mmCIF file of C-alpha atoms in Angstrom:
data_model
loop_
_atom_site.group_PDB
_atom_site.id
_atom_site.type_symbol
_atom_site.label_atom_id
_atom_site.label_comp_id
_atom_site.label_asym_id
_atom_site.label_seq_id
_atom_site.Cartn_x
_atom_site.Cartn_y
_atom_site.Cartn_z
ATOM 1 C CA SER A 1 -121.672 -169.741 12.096
ATOM 2 C CA LEU A 2 -119.684 -167.011 13.832
ATOM 3 C CA LEU A 3 -120.153 -163.570 12.638
ATOM 4 C CA LEU A 4 -117.869 -160.543 13.281
ATOM 5 C CA THR A 5 -119.140 -157.123 12.682
ATOM 6 C CA LEU A 6 -118.086 -153.959 12.200
ATOM 7 C CA SER A 7 -120.599 -150.530 12.793
ATOM 8 C CA LEU A 8 -120.018 -147.340 10.433
ATOM 9 C CA PRO A 9 -121.784 -145.171 12.585
ATOM 10 C CA ALA A 10 -122.081 -142.302 10.185
ATOM 11 C CA ALA A 11 -123.360 -144.354 7.786
ATOM 12 C CA GLU A 12 -125.279 -146.795 9.839
ATOM 13 C CA ILE A 13 -123.745 -149.395 7.575
ATOM 14 C CA LYS A 14 -122.382 -152.537 8.931
ATOM 15 C CA ILE A 15 -120.187 -155.408 7.774
ATOM 16 C CA ARG A 16 -119.984 -159.452 8.123
ATOM 17 C CA PHE A 17 -118.580 -162.843 7.452
ATOM 18 C CA ALA A 18 -121.636 -165.200 7.180
ATOM 19 C CA GLY A 19 -122.300 -168.348 5.295
ATOM 20 C CA SER A 20 -121.179 -171.945 5.292
ATOM 21 C CA ASP A 21 -117.680 -172.380 6.530
ATOM 22 C CA SER A 22 -117.743 -169.204 7.816
ATOM 23 C CA THR A 23 -115.240 -168.195 10.462
ATOM 24 C CA TRP A 24 -114.515 -164.582 12.655
ATOM 25 C CA CYS A 25 -112.165 -163.971 9.382
ATOM 26 C CA SER A 26 -113.692 -165.526 6.466
ATOM 27 C CA GLY A 27 -116.850 -165.895 5.152
ATOM 28 C CA ARG A 28 -119.012 -164.177 2.481
ATOM 29 C CA VAL A 29 -119.059 -160.350 2.360
ATOM 30 C CA GLU A 30 -122.863 -159.115 3.879
ATOM 31 C CA ILE A 31 -123.393 -155.134 4.242
ATOM 32 C CA TYR A 32 -126.196 -154.378 6.797
ATOM 33 C CA TYR A 33 -128.162 -151.133 4.555
ATOM 34 C CA ASN A 34 -131.326 -149.953 5.065
ATOM 35 C CA SER A 35 -132.523 -152.436 8.023
ATOM 36 C CA THR A 36 -131.714 -155.218 5.704
ATOM 37 C CA TRP A 37 -128.892 -157.287 5.386
ATOM 38 C CA GLY A 38 -127.191 -158.228 1.937
ATOM 39 C CA THR A 39 -124.674 -159.785 -0.193
ATOM 40 C CA VAL A 40 -122.007 -157.984 -2.585
ATOM 41 C CA CYS A 41 -121.675 -159.604 -6.215
ATOM 42 C CA ASP A 42 -118.733 -160.750 -7.420
ATOM 43 C CA ASN A 43 -118.351 -159.149 -10.644
ATOM 44 C CA SER A 44 -114.992 -157.089 -10.837
ATOM 45 C CA TRP A 45 -114.238 -158.714 -6.975
ATOM 46 C CA ASP A 46 -110.427 -158.663 -6.633
ATOM 47 C CA PHE A 47 -107.664 -158.888 -4.034
ATOM 48 C CA ASN A 48 -107.600 -155.415 -3.058
ATOM 49 C CA ASP A 49 -111.836 -155.233 -2.540
ATOM 50 C CA ALA A 50 -111.194 -158.198 -0.138
ATOM 51 C CA ASP A 51 -108.137 -156.332 1.435
ATOM 52 C CA VAL A 52 -110.288 -153.521 1.745
ATOM 53 C CA VAL A 53 -112.701 -155.913 3.978
ATOM 54 C CA CYS A 54 -110.075 -157.686 6.571
ATOM 55 C CA ARG A 55 -108.558 -154.344 7.142
ATOM 56 C CA GLN A 56 -112.069 -152.628 8.065
ATOM 57 C CA LEU A 57 -112.936 -156.022 10.335
ATOM 58 C CA GLY A 58 -109.794 -156.079 12.009
ATOM 59 C CA CYS A 59 -108.683 -159.175 10.203
ATOM 60 C CA GLY A 60 -105.182 -158.552 9.056
ATOM 61 C CA THR A 61 -104.894 -159.251 5.250
ATOM 62 C CA ALA A 62 -106.506 -161.060 2.427
ATOM 63 C CA LEU A 63 -105.409 -163.968 1.657
ATOM 64 C CA SER A 64 -107.770 -164.519 -1.011
ATOM 65 C CA ALA A 65 -111.437 -162.822 -2.688
ATOM 66 C CA SER A 66 -113.504 -165.200 -3.211
ATOM 67 C CA LYS A 67 -116.182 -165.271 -6.028
ATOM 68 C CA SER A 68 -119.269 -167.853 -6.906
ATOM 69 C CA ALA A 69 -120.869 -167.789 -3.784
ATOM 70 C CA LEU A 70 -117.819 -170.242 -2.350
ATOM 71 C CA PHE A 71 -119.460 -169.753 1.275
ATOM 72 C CA GLY A 72 -122.993 -169.934 -0.006
ATOM 73 C CA GLU A 73 -125.772 -167.762 -1.654
ATOM 74 C CA GLY A 74 -126.663 -165.495 0.821
ATOM 75 C CA PRO A 75 -129.882 -163.209 1.479
ATOM 76 C CA LYS A 76 -132.242 -162.527 -1.419
ATOM 77 C CA GLN A 77 -130.892 -158.986 -1.359
ATOM 78 C CA ILE A 78 -127.894 -157.855 -2.917
ATOM 79 C CA TRP A 79 -126.574 -154.563 -1.845
ATOM 80 C CA LEU A 80 -123.353 -153.505 -3.727
ATOM 81 C CA GLY A 81 -122.272 -154.574 -7.691
ATOM 82 C CA ASP A 82 -119.507 -153.405 -9.168
ATOM 83 C CA VAL A 83 -116.807 -153.083 -6.387
ATOM 84 C CA ASP A 84 -113.280 -151.179 -7.228
ATOM 85 C CA CYS A 85 -111.469 -150.659 -4.289
ATOM 86 C CA SER A 86 -107.863 -149.025 -4.381
ATOM 87 C CA GLY A 87 -107.002 -151.050 -1.453
ATOM 88 C CA HIS A 88 -106.474 -148.256 0.810
ATOM 89 C CA GLU A 89 -110.094 -147.642 1.584
ATOM 90 C CA SER A 90 -110.975 -148.004 5.525
ATOM 91 C CA SER A 91 -114.133 -149.298 4.327
ATOM 92 C CA LEU A 92 -116.085 -150.814 1.417
ATOM 93 C CA THR A 93 -118.412 -148.022 1.077
ATOM 94 C CA GLU A 94 -115.699 -145.394 0.184
ATOM 95 C CA CYS A 95 -114.795 -147.840 -2.425
ATOM 96 C CA GLN A 96 -116.304 -146.930 -6.037
ATOM 97 C CA HIS A 97 -119.453 -149.297 -6.344
ATOM 98 C CA GLY A 98 -122.529 -148.811 -8.360
ATOM 99 C CA GLY A 99 -124.685 -147.471 -5.799
ATOM 100 C CA PHE A 100 -126.519 -149.335 -3.234
ATOM 101 C CA GLY A 101 -128.903 -152.323 -4.663
ATOM 102 C CA THR A 102 -127.627 -151.228 -8.553
ATOM 103 C CA HIS A 103 -126.261 -154.507 -9.558
ATOM 104 C CA ASN A 104 -126.260 -156.767 -12.382
ATOM 105 C CA CYS A 105 -125.396 -160.528 -11.044
ATOM 106 C CA SER A 106 -127.986 -163.382 -9.134
ATOM 107 C CA HIS A 107 -126.171 -164.195 -6.218
ATOM 108 C CA SER A 108 -122.442 -164.706 -7.450
ATOM 109 C CA ASP A 109 -121.417 -163.646 -3.725
ATOM 110 C CA ALA A 110 -118.192 -162.181 -3.258
ATOM 111 C CA GLY A 111 -116.593 -163.696 -0.247
ATOM 112 C CA VAL A 112 -113.163 -162.949 1.809
ATOM 113 C CA VAL A 113 -110.265 -165.160 3.598
ATOM 114 C CA CYS A 114 -108.069 -162.927 5.558
ATOM 115 C CA SER A 115 -104.962 -163.697 7.858
ATOM 116 C CA VAL A 116 -106.186 -163.729 11.079
ATOM 117 C CA PRO A 117 -103.575 -161.504 13.445
ATOM 118 C CA LEU A 118 -102.114 -163.048 16.290
ATOM 119 C CA LEU A 119 -103.971 -160.752 18.693
ATOM 120 C CA LEU A 120 -107.399 -161.810 17.569
ATOM 121 C CA LEU A 121 -106.645 -165.233 18.212
ATOM 122 C CA VAL A 122 -105.456 -164.728 21.510
ATOM 123 C CA SER A 123 -108.265 -162.273 22.515
ATOM 124 C CA SER A 124 -111.000 -165.196 21.091
ATOM 125 C CA VAL A 125 -109.506 -167.475 23.876
ATOM 126 C CA THR A 126 -111.871 -167.250 27.102
ATOM 127 C CA GLY A 127 -110.787 -166.032 30.142
ATOM 128 C CA GLY A 128 -109.944 -169.844 31.220
ATOM 129 C CA GLY A 129 -108.437 -171.168 28.162
ATOM 130 C CA LEU A 130 -106.271 -168.146 28.167
ATOM 131 C CA LEU A 131 -105.178 -168.971 31.906
ATOM 132 C CA LEU A 132 -104.767 -172.128 31.119
ATOM 133 C CA LEU A 133 -102.857 -171.881 28.010
ATOM 134 C CA LEU A 134 -100.172 -169.577 30.308
ATOM 135 C CA LEU A 135 -100.408 -172.168 32.841
ATOM 136 C CA LEU A 136 -99.031 -174.846 30.475
ATOM 137 C CA LEU A 137 -96.408 -171.986 29.088
ATOM 138 C CA LEU A 138 -95.399 -172.314 32.674
ATOM 139 C CA VAL A 139 -95.043 -175.611 33.341
ATOM 140 C CA VAL A 140 -93.051 -175.866 29.762
ATOM 141 C CA CYS A 141 -90.702 -173.264 31.200
ATOM 142 C CA LEU A 142 -90.091 -174.629 34.400
ATOM 143 C CA VAL A 143 -89.566 -178.249 32.713
ATOM 144 C CA LEU A 144 -86.640 -176.871 30.411
ATOM 145 C CA ARG A 145 -85.234 -174.913 33.289
ATOM 146 C CA ARG A 146 -84.836 -178.449 35.399
ATOM 147 C CA ARG A 147 -83.658 -180.462 32.144
ATOM 148 C CA ARG A 148 -80.814 -177.570 31.564
ATOM 149 C CA ARG A 149 -80.108 -177.830 35.594
ATOM 150 C CA ALA A 150 -79.772 -181.699 34.766
ATOM 151 C CA LYS A 151 -77.105 -181.867 32.334
ATOM 152 C CA GLN A 152 -74.641 -179.132 33.698
ATOM 153 C CA PRO A 153 -75.018 -179.302 37.516
ATOM 154 C CA GLY A 154 -72.915 -176.345 38.706
ATOM 155 C CA ALA A 155 -73.127 -174.374 35.365
ATOM 156 C CA PRO A 156 -75.497 -170.943 35.756
ATOM 157 C CA ILE A 157 -78.252 -170.731 33.782
ATOM 158 C CA LEU A 158 -77.778 -168.529 31.000
ATOM 159 C CA THR A 159 -81.019 -168.401 29.113
ATOM 160 C CA GLN A 160 -84.080 -168.245 31.072
ATOM 161 C CA CYS A 161 -88.127 -168.466 29.814
#
């Protein structure tokens, strides 16, 4: 599975998406704290909480806030429970919560599905893949131009690629 993490240097805390069927911008929410990865309990987990995680990891906005370990159960450690974000925080740890390691659940892990910004999709394409994509666009442009000229041989072309 793909993992995307973001460090919060001042607090030495990281966050990532993990679990079965996780992607760059969806998965079980995990937090690295005190040298250990742990999960976030889904009690009171909602769209505002998910939106903060998506924004924190550069994945746009939340499409869903999943509960009941939709992406599978995470590591033994559960770091956060009763998370309550207003939706405007820049990181999950800025939201109200019961404190690290304080929770009342047993692996009902929170998850998120984010909308992926186009820039993230383009930047995830390898250098060769990006070159191939640009070459493909150029070929399509040239074919469209040739078809326009074939339909109207003497007319000026007003639309260009």
